Amino acid sequence: MAGIMGRKLQAKLADAMSKRSHFSREEVDRLLTMYSALTVGGTRLDRNKFRDVLHNTFDMTDDILMDRVFRAFDKDMDSFLSQEEWVLGLSVFLKGTLEERVAYCFDVYDMNSDGYISREEMFQMLKNSMVKVLQDLQTTEEDPDEGIKDIVELVLKKMDHDHDNRLSMDDFMKSVKEEDLLLEAFGPCLPDTKYREKFLSDLEAGNVDIDVSQAKS
């Protein structure tokens, strides 16, 4: 009886969330089945398990960006993802309109959630994403921080439309509409096309298996 009631509740939830997302009712139902597998019958998804999904399913490896992606999904900021946050977050992550993806990326990069991407936030994000490149190139002749500061200034010159030395959502939106490559200017926080397409293909085919093993650090 409990199983039947659970399926009815999930079907009702899938119907409601399909109207608020870019997924069909069947796709939402399968995402909810994935959620149940990830939480082993629990009601919420924690940060560590979500990071494992990002790593194992979408090959994301940047610790800071994975934490920021979790925060962008976690709308009520309670450090867990509800079924609704899981589905609606993936809707933008995998199928979002340009405007939705811009708002999502801005949220990821706005580290203190004050409505702006500051010089300091740009520097931290760029330093974090470029440190491996600098190490690979074994650049020792110049202080890497100075090079990153120069890049921050170039980014501001390109994207700061109202000239207040920080990026607002409006600045970010205008810049991305002018040049879509700027969407992930401060680090990759959306899935690579091949992983996105595989996940969506599996979802459409009804393959709800998901790797829940712990990602290696």
PDB file of C-alpha atoms in Angstrom:
ATOM      1  CA  MET A   1       0.000   0.000   0.000  1.00  0.00           C
ATOM      2  CA  ALA A   2       2.809   2.416   0.907  1.00  0.00           C
ATOM      3  CA  GLY A   3       4.439   1.758  -2.453  1.00  0.00           C
ATOM      4  CA  ILE A   4       1.217   2.519  -4.319  1.00  0.00           C
ATOM      5  CA  MET A   5       0.692   5.734  -2.348  1.00  0.00           C
ATOM      6  CA  GLY A   6       4.302   6.738  -3.016  1.00  0.00           C
ATOM      7  CA  ARG A   7       3.900   6.222  -6.753  1.00  0.00           C
ATOM      8  CA  LYS A   8       0.667   8.237  -6.793  1.00  0.00           C
ATOM      9  CA  LEU A   9       2.327  11.072  -4.912  1.00  0.00           C
ATOM     10  CA  GLN A  10       5.327  11.020  -7.278  1.00  0.00           C
ATOM     11  CA  ALA A  11       3.025  11.045 -10.314  1.00  0.00           C
ATOM     12  CA  LYS A  12       1.163  14.052  -8.924  1.00  0.00           C
ATOM     13  CA  LEU A  13       4.435  15.837  -8.204  1.00  0.00           C
ATOM     14  CA  ALA A  14       5.738  15.034 -11.697  1.00  0.00           C
ATOM     15  CA  ASP A  15       2.623  16.476 -13.281  1.00  0.00           C
ATOM     16  CA  ALA A  16       2.923  19.704 -11.285  1.00  0.00           C
ATOM     17  CA  MET A  17       6.659  20.194 -11.911  1.00  0.00           C
ATOM     18  CA  SER A  18       6.450  19.444 -15.623  1.00  0.00           C
ATOM     19  CA  LYS A  19       4.371  22.624 -15.899  1.00  0.00           C
ATOM     20  CA  ARG A  20       7.132  24.648 -14.235  1.00  0.00           C
ATOM     21  CA  SER A  21      10.134  23.150 -16.036  1.00  0.00           C
ATOM     22  CA  HIS A  22      11.396  22.276 -19.526  1.00  0.00           C
ATOM     23  CA  PHE A  23      10.879  18.554 -18.845  1.00  0.00           C
ATOM     24  CA  SER A  24       7.928  16.392 -19.832  1.00  0.00           C
ATOM     25  CA  ARG A  25       5.890  14.714 -17.113  1.00  0.00           C
ATOM     26  CA  GLU A  26       7.601  11.399 -17.919  1.00  0.00           C
ATOM     27  CA  GLU A  27      11.058  12.995 -17.671  1.00  0.00           C
ATOM     28  CA  VAL A  28      10.214  14.620 -14.329  1.00  0.00           C
ATOM     29  CA  ASP A  29       8.962  11.269 -13.059  1.00  0.00           C
ATOM     30  CA  ARG A  30      12.294   9.688 -14.007  1.00  0.00           C
ATOM     31  CA  LEU A  31      14.247  12.526 -12.370  1.00  0.00           C
ATOM     32  CA  LEU A  32      12.261  11.951  -9.191  1.00  0.00           C
ATOM     33  CA  THR A  33      13.138   8.247  -9.374  1.00  0.00           C
ATOM     34  CA  MET A  34      16.821   9.259  -9.661  1.00  0.00           C
ATOM     35  CA  TYR A  35      16.371  11.542  -6.668  1.00  0.00           C
ATOM     36  CA  SER A  36      14.946   8.669  -4.620  1.00  0.00           C
ATOM     37  CA  ALA A  37      17.948   6.510  -5.545  1.00  0.00           C
ATOM     38  CA  LEU A  38      20.354   9.294  -4.551  1.00  0.00           C
ATOM     39  CA  THR A  39      18.661   9.869  -1.207  1.00  0.00           C
ATOM     40  CA  VAL A  40      17.907   6.183  -0.577  1.00  0.00           C
ATOM     41  CA  GLY A  41      14.297   6.928   0.251  1.00  0.00           C
ATOM     42  CA  GLY A  42      15.075  10.163   2.073  1.00  0.00           C
ATOM     43  CA  THR A  43      13.498  13.505   1.350  1.00  0.00           C
ATOM     44  CA  ARG A  44      16.503  15.740   0.592  1.00  0.00           C
ATOM     45  CA  LEU A  45      19.800  15.612  -1.293  1.00  0.00           C
ATOM     46  CA  ASP A  46      22.916  16.827   0.488  1.00  0.00           C
ATOM     47  CA  ARG A  47      25.882  18.750  -0.894  1.00  0.00           C
ATOM     48  CA  ASN A  48      28.327  15.826  -1.003  1.00  0.00           C
ATOM     49  CA  LYS A  49      25.997  13.509  -2.903  1.00  0.00           C
ATOM     50  CA  PHE A  50      25.157  16.299  -5.359  1.00  0.00           C
ATOM     51  CA  ARG A  51      28.875  16.947  -5.934  1.00  0.00           C
ATOM     52  CA  ASP A  52      29.267  13.240  -6.703  1.00  0.00           C
ATOM     53  CA  VAL A  53      26.556  13.576  -9.368  1.00  0.00           C
ATOM     54  CA  LEU A  54      28.290  16.605 -10.906  1.00  0.00           C
ATOM     55  CA  HIS A  55      31.606  14.738 -10.950  1.00  0.00           C
ATOM     56  CA  ASN A  56      30.466  11.267 -12.024  1.00  0.00           C
ATOM     57  CA  THR A  57      27.735  12.275 -14.484  1.00  0.00           C
ATOM     58  CA  PHE A  58      28.955  15.606 -15.888  1.00  0.00           C
ATOM     59  CA  ASP A  59      32.721  15.298 -15.294  1.00  0.00           C
ATOM     60  CA  MET A  60      32.891  18.513 -13.280  1.00  0.00           C
ATOM     61  CA  THR A  61      36.024  18.646 -11.118  1.00  0.00           C
ATOM     62  CA  ASP A  62      36.392  22.199  -9.803  1.00  0.00           C
ATOM     63  CA  ASP A  63      35.573  22.142  -6.069  1.00  0.00           C
ATOM     64  CA  ILE A  64      34.721  25.839  -5.785  1.00  0.00           C
ATOM     65  CA  LEU A  65      32.484  25.823  -8.849  1.00  0.00           C
ATOM     66  CA  MET A  66      30.725  22.618  -7.773  1.00  0.00           C
ATOM     67  CA  ASP A  67      29.938  24.238  -4.423  1.00  0.00           C
ATOM     68  CA  ARG A  68      28.640  27.327  -6.201  1.00  0.00           C
ATOM     69  CA  VAL A  69      26.476  25.186  -8.519  1.00  0.00           C
ATOM     70  CA  PHE A  70      24.988  23.540  -5.434  1.00  0.00           C
ATOM     71  CA  ARG A  71      24.209  26.985  -4.020  1.00  0.00           C
ATOM     72  CA  ALA A  72      22.533  28.012  -7.278  1.00  0.00           C
ATOM     73  CA  PHE A  73      20.270  24.940  -7.059  1.00  0.00           C
ATOM     74  CA  ASP A  74      19.625  25.386  -3.317  1.00  0.00           C
ATOM     75  CA  LYS A  75      17.141  28.256  -3.546  1.00  0.00           C
ATOM     76  CA  ASP A  76      16.057  28.183   0.103  1.00  0.00           C
ATOM     77  CA  MET A  77      19.693  27.978   1.261  1.00  0.00           C
ATOM     78  CA  ASP A  78      19.076  25.156   3.753  1.00  0.00           C
ATOM     79  CA  SER A  79      22.121  23.137   2.529  1.00  0.00           C
ATOM     80  CA  PHE A  80      19.933  20.421   1.014  1.00  0.00           C
ATOM     81  CA  LEU A  81      18.177  20.027  -2.335  1.00  0.00           C
ATOM     82  CA  SER A  82      14.486  19.196  -2.247  1.00  0.00           C
ATOM     83  CA  GLN A  83      12.845  17.238  -5.059  1.00  0.00           C
ATOM     84  CA  GLU A  84      11.625  20.543  -6.488  1.00  0.00           C
ATOM     85  CA  GLU A  85      15.075  22.167  -6.351  1.00  0.00           C
ATOM     86  CA  TRP A  86      16.585  19.079  -8.006  1.00  0.00           C
ATOM     87  CA  VAL A  87      14.145  19.101 -10.940  1.00  0.00           C
ATOM     88  CA  LEU A  88      13.949  22.865 -11.457  1.00  0.00           C
ATOM     89  CA  GLY A  89      17.722  23.233 -11.099  1.00  0.00           C
ATOM     90  CA  LEU A  90      18.355  20.546 -13.705  1.00  0.00           C
ATOM     91  CA  SER A  91      15.766  22.174 -15.965  1.00  0.00           C
ATOM     92  CA  VAL A  92      17.972  25.284 -16.210  1.00  0.00           C
ATOM     93  CA  PHE A  93      21.264  23.354 -16.049  1.00  0.00           C
ATOM     94  CA  LEU A  94      20.305  21.100 -18.983  1.00  0.00           C
ATOM     95  CA  LYS A  95      17.542  22.848 -20.925  1.00  0.00           C
ATOM     96  CA  GLY A  96      17.490  26.472 -19.812  1.00  0.00           C
ATOM     97  CA  THR A  97      16.743  29.407 -22.075  1.00  0.00           C
ATOM     98  CA  LEU A  98      19.554  31.914 -22.596  1.00  0.00           C
ATOM     99  CA  GLU A  99      18.016  34.218 -19.999  1.00  0.00           C
ATOM    100  CA  GLU A 100      17.711  31.372 -17.472  1.00  0.00           C
ATOM    101  CA  ARG A 101      21.300  30.274 -18.058  1.00  0.00           C
ATOM    102  CA  VAL A 102      22.583  33.842 -17.719  1.00  0.00           C
ATOM    103  CA  ALA A 103      20.761  34.235 -14.391  1.00  0.00           C
ATOM    104  CA  TYR A 104      22.105  30.853 -13.239  1.00  0.00           C
ATOM    105  CA  CYS A 105      25.726  31.607 -14.186  1.00  0.00           C
ATOM    106  CA  PHE A 106      25.483  35.037 -12.580  1.00  0.00           C
ATOM    107  CA  ASP A 107      24.215  33.385  -9.387  1.00  0.00           C
ATOM    108  CA  VAL A 108      27.170  30.970  -9.444  1.00  0.00           C
ATOM    109  CA  TYR A 109      29.712  33.780  -9.875  1.00  0.00           C
ATOM    110  CA  ASP A 110      28.089  36.173  -7.356  1.00  0.00           C
ATOM    111  CA  MET A 111      29.834  34.494  -4.455  1.00  0.00           C
ATOM    112  CA  ASN A 112      28.466  36.694  -1.660  1.00  0.00           C
ATOM    113  CA  SER A 113      24.986  36.969  -3.205  1.00  0.00           C
ATOM    114  CA  ASP A 114      24.940  40.782  -3.126  1.00  0.00           C
ATOM    115  CA  GLY A 115      23.638  41.130  -6.688  1.00  0.00           C
ATOM    116  CA  TYR A 116      27.009  42.003  -8.246  1.00  0.00           C
ATOM    117  CA  ILE A 117      30.140  40.216  -9.446  1.00  0.00           C
ATOM    118  CA  SER A 118      32.937  42.239  -7.895  1.00  0.00           C
ATOM    119  CA  ARG A 119      36.593  42.561  -8.908  1.00  0.00           C
ATOM    120  CA  GLU A 120      37.502  40.301  -5.990  1.00  0.00           C
ATOM    121  CA  GLU A 121      35.026  37.616  -7.056  1.00  0.00           C
ATOM    122  CA  MET A 122      36.288  37.746 -10.649  1.00  0.00           C
ATOM    123  CA  PHE A 123      39.863  37.460  -9.424  1.00  0.00           C
ATOM    124  CA  GLN A 124      39.069  34.485  -7.179  1.00  0.00           C
ATOM    125  CA  MET A 125      37.139  32.631  -9.867  1.00  0.00           C
ATOM    126  CA  LEU A 126      39.727  33.270 -12.587  1.00  0.00           C
ATOM    127  CA  LYS A 127      42.643  32.394 -10.313  1.00  0.00           C
ATOM    128  CA  ASN A 128      40.925  29.171  -9.342  1.00  0.00           C
ATOM    129  CA  SER A 129      40.170  28.189 -12.961  1.00  0.00           C
ATOM    130  CA  MET A 130      43.548  29.266 -14.350  1.00  0.00           C
ATOM    131  CA  VAL A 131      45.911  27.968 -11.681  1.00  0.00           C
ATOM    132  CA  LYS A 132      46.177  24.557 -13.360  1.00  0.00           C
ATOM    133  CA  VAL A 133      46.926  26.193 -16.714  1.00  0.00           C
ATOM    134  CA  LEU A 134      49.633  28.330 -15.165  1.00  0.00           C
ATOM    135  CA  GLN A 135      51.147  25.284 -13.464  1.00  0.00           C
ATOM    136  CA  ASP A 136      51.040  23.280 -16.693  1.00  0.00           C
ATOM    137  CA  LEU A 137      52.837  26.050 -18.527  1.00  0.00           C
ATOM    138  CA  GLN A 138      55.276  26.358 -15.608  1.00  0.00           C
ATOM    139  CA  THR A 139      55.070  30.123 -15.826  1.00  0.00           C
ATOM    140  CA  THR A 140      57.545  31.459 -13.307  1.00  0.00           C
ATOM    141  CA  GLU A 141      58.828  34.617 -14.955  1.00  0.00           C
ATOM    142  CA  GLU A 142      55.854  36.732 -13.899  1.00  0.00           C
ATOM    143  CA  ASP A 143      53.659  36.848 -10.808  1.00  0.00           C
ATOM    144  CA  PRO A 144      50.496  34.932 -11.868  1.00  0.00           C
ATOM    145  CA  ASP A 145      48.332  37.204  -9.705  1.00  0.00           C
ATOM    146  CA  GLU A 146      49.374  40.229 -11.739  1.00  0.00           C
ATOM    147  CA  GLY A 147      48.408  38.480 -14.965  1.00  0.00           C
ATOM    148  CA  ILE A 148      45.009  37.570 -13.528  1.00  0.00           C
ATOM    149  CA  LYS A 149      44.469  41.158 -12.362  1.00  0.00           C
ATOM    150  CA  ASP A 150      45.149  42.305 -15.917  1.00  0.00           C
ATOM    151  CA  ILE A 151      42.529  39.867 -17.203  1.00  0.00           C
ATOM    152  CA  VAL A 152      40.012  41.165 -14.639  1.00  0.00           C
ATOM    153  CA  GLU A 153      40.562  44.701 -15.924  1.00  0.00           C
ATOM    154  CA  LEU A 154      40.058  43.564 -19.524  1.00  0.00           C
ATOM    155  CA  VAL A 155      36.867  41.739 -18.538  1.00  0.00           C
ATOM    156  CA  LEU A 156      35.541  44.814 -16.761  1.00  0.00           C
ATOM    157  CA  LYS A 157      36.323  46.992 -19.756  1.00  0.00           C
ATOM    158  CA  LYS A 158      34.408  44.546 -21.973  1.00  0.00           C
ATOM    159  CA  MET A 159      31.414  43.774 -19.725  1.00  0.00           C
ATOM    160  CA  ASP A 160      30.923  46.699 -17.309  1.00  0.00           C
ATOM    161  CA  HIS A 161      28.383  48.659 -19.350  1.00  0.00           C
ATOM    162  CA  ASP A 162      27.446  51.138 -16.599  1.00  0.00           C
ATOM    163  CA  HIS A 163      31.083  51.735 -15.585  1.00  0.00           C
ATOM    164  CA  ASP A 164      30.706  51.177 -11.833  1.00  0.00           C
ATOM    165  CA  ASN A 165      33.663  48.765 -11.580  1.00  0.00           C
ATOM    166  CA  ARG A 166      31.493  45.692 -10.970  1.00  0.00           C
ATOM    167  CA  LEU A 167      29.094  43.561 -12.979  1.00  0.00           C
ATOM    168  CA  SER A 168      25.364  43.719 -12.390  1.00  0.00           C
ATOM    169  CA  MET A 169      22.920  41.195 -13.796  1.00  0.00           C
ATOM    170  CA  ASP A 170      22.087  43.750 -16.503  1.00  0.00           C
ATOM    171  CA  ASP A 171      25.783  44.125 -17.426  1.00  0.00           C
ATOM    172  CA  PHE A 172      26.168  40.359 -17.574  1.00  0.00           C
ATOM    173  CA  MET A 173      23.024  39.825 -19.643  1.00  0.00           C
ATOM    174  CA  LYS A 174      23.962  42.517 -22.175  1.00  0.00           C
ATOM    175  CA  SER A 175      27.496  41.167 -22.511  1.00  0.00           C
ATOM    176  CA  VAL A 176      26.401  37.561 -23.085  1.00  0.00           C
ATOM    177  CA  LYS A 177      23.807  38.625 -25.656  1.00  0.00           C
ATOM    178  CA  GLU A 178      26.583  40.478 -27.499  1.00  0.00           C
ATOM    179  CA  GLU A 179      29.035  37.558 -27.179  1.00  0.00           C
ATOM    180  CA  ASP A 180      27.687  34.207 -25.942  1.00  0.00           C
ATOM    181  CA  LEU A 181      31.168  32.882 -25.135  1.00  0.00           C
ATOM    182  CA  LEU A 182      31.115  35.228 -22.113  1.00  0.00           C
ATOM    183  CA  LEU A 183      28.378  33.122 -20.475  1.00  0.00           C
ATOM    184  CA  GLU A 184      30.973  31.058 -18.598  1.00  0.00           C
ATOM    185  CA  ALA A 185      33.601  33.800 -18.467  1.00  0.00           C
ATOM    186  CA  PHE A 186      34.692  33.001 -14.905  1.00  0.00           C
ATOM    187  CA  GLY A 187      34.742  29.206 -15.064  1.00  0.00           C
ATOM    188  CA  PRO A 188      32.704  26.253 -16.410  1.00  0.00           C
ATOM    189  CA  CYS A 189      29.464  25.856 -14.452  1.00  0.00           C
ATOM    190  CA  LEU A 190      27.273  24.330 -17.170  1.00  0.00           C
ATOM    191  CA  PRO A 191      27.652  20.772 -18.494  1.00  0.00           C
ATOM    192  CA  ASP A 192      29.793  19.985 -21.511  1.00  0.00           C
ATOM    193  CA  THR A 193      27.597  19.285 -24.547  1.00  0.00           C
ATOM    194  CA  LYS A 194      28.472  15.582 -24.785  1.00  0.00           C
ATOM    195  CA  TYR A 195      27.594  14.906 -21.126  1.00  0.00           C
ATOM    196  CA  ARG A 196      24.437  17.008 -21.383  1.00  0.00           C
ATOM    197  CA  GLU A 197      23.268  15.167 -24.500  1.00  0.00           C
ATOM    198  CA  LYS A 198      24.033  11.737 -23.007  1.00  0.00           C
ATOM    199  CA  PHE A 199      22.104  12.516 -19.827  1.00  0.00           C
ATOM    200  CA  LEU A 200      19.091  13.808 -21.774  1.00  0.00           C
ATOM    201  CA  SER A 201      19.208  10.857 -24.161  1.00  0.00           C
ATOM    202  CA  ASP A 202      19.276   8.400 -21.252  1.00  0.00           C
ATOM    203  CA  LEU A 203      16.476  10.313 -19.539  1.00  0.00           C
ATOM    204  CA  GLU A 204      14.288  10.215 -22.644  1.00  0.00           C
ATOM    205  CA  ALA A 205      14.979   6.488 -23.054  1.00  0.00           C
ATOM    206  CA  GLY A 206      13.978   5.813 -19.470  1.00  0.00           C
ATOM    207  CA  ASN A 207      17.457   4.944 -18.211  1.00  0.00           C
ATOM    208  CA  VAL A 208      17.324   6.257 -14.658  1.00  0.00           C
ATOM    209  CA  ASP A 209      20.483   4.557 -13.417  1.00  0.00           C
ATOM    210  CA  ILE A 210      22.868   7.108 -11.944  1.00  0.00           C
ATOM    211  CA  ASP A 211      26.332   6.660 -10.479  1.00  0.00           C
ATOM    212  CA  VAL A 212      25.984   7.364  -6.766  1.00  0.00           C
ATOM    213  CA  SER A 213      29.513   6.288  -5.844  1.00  0.00           C
ATOM    214  CA  GLN A 214      31.604   8.816  -4.003  1.00  0.00           C
ATOM    215  CA  ALA A 215      33.783  10.907  -6.285  1.00  0.00           C
ATOM    216  CA  LYS A 216      37.493  10.728  -5.647  1.00  0.00           C
ATOM    217  CA  SER A 217      39.069  14.018  -4.601  1.00  0.00           C
TER     218      SER A 217
END
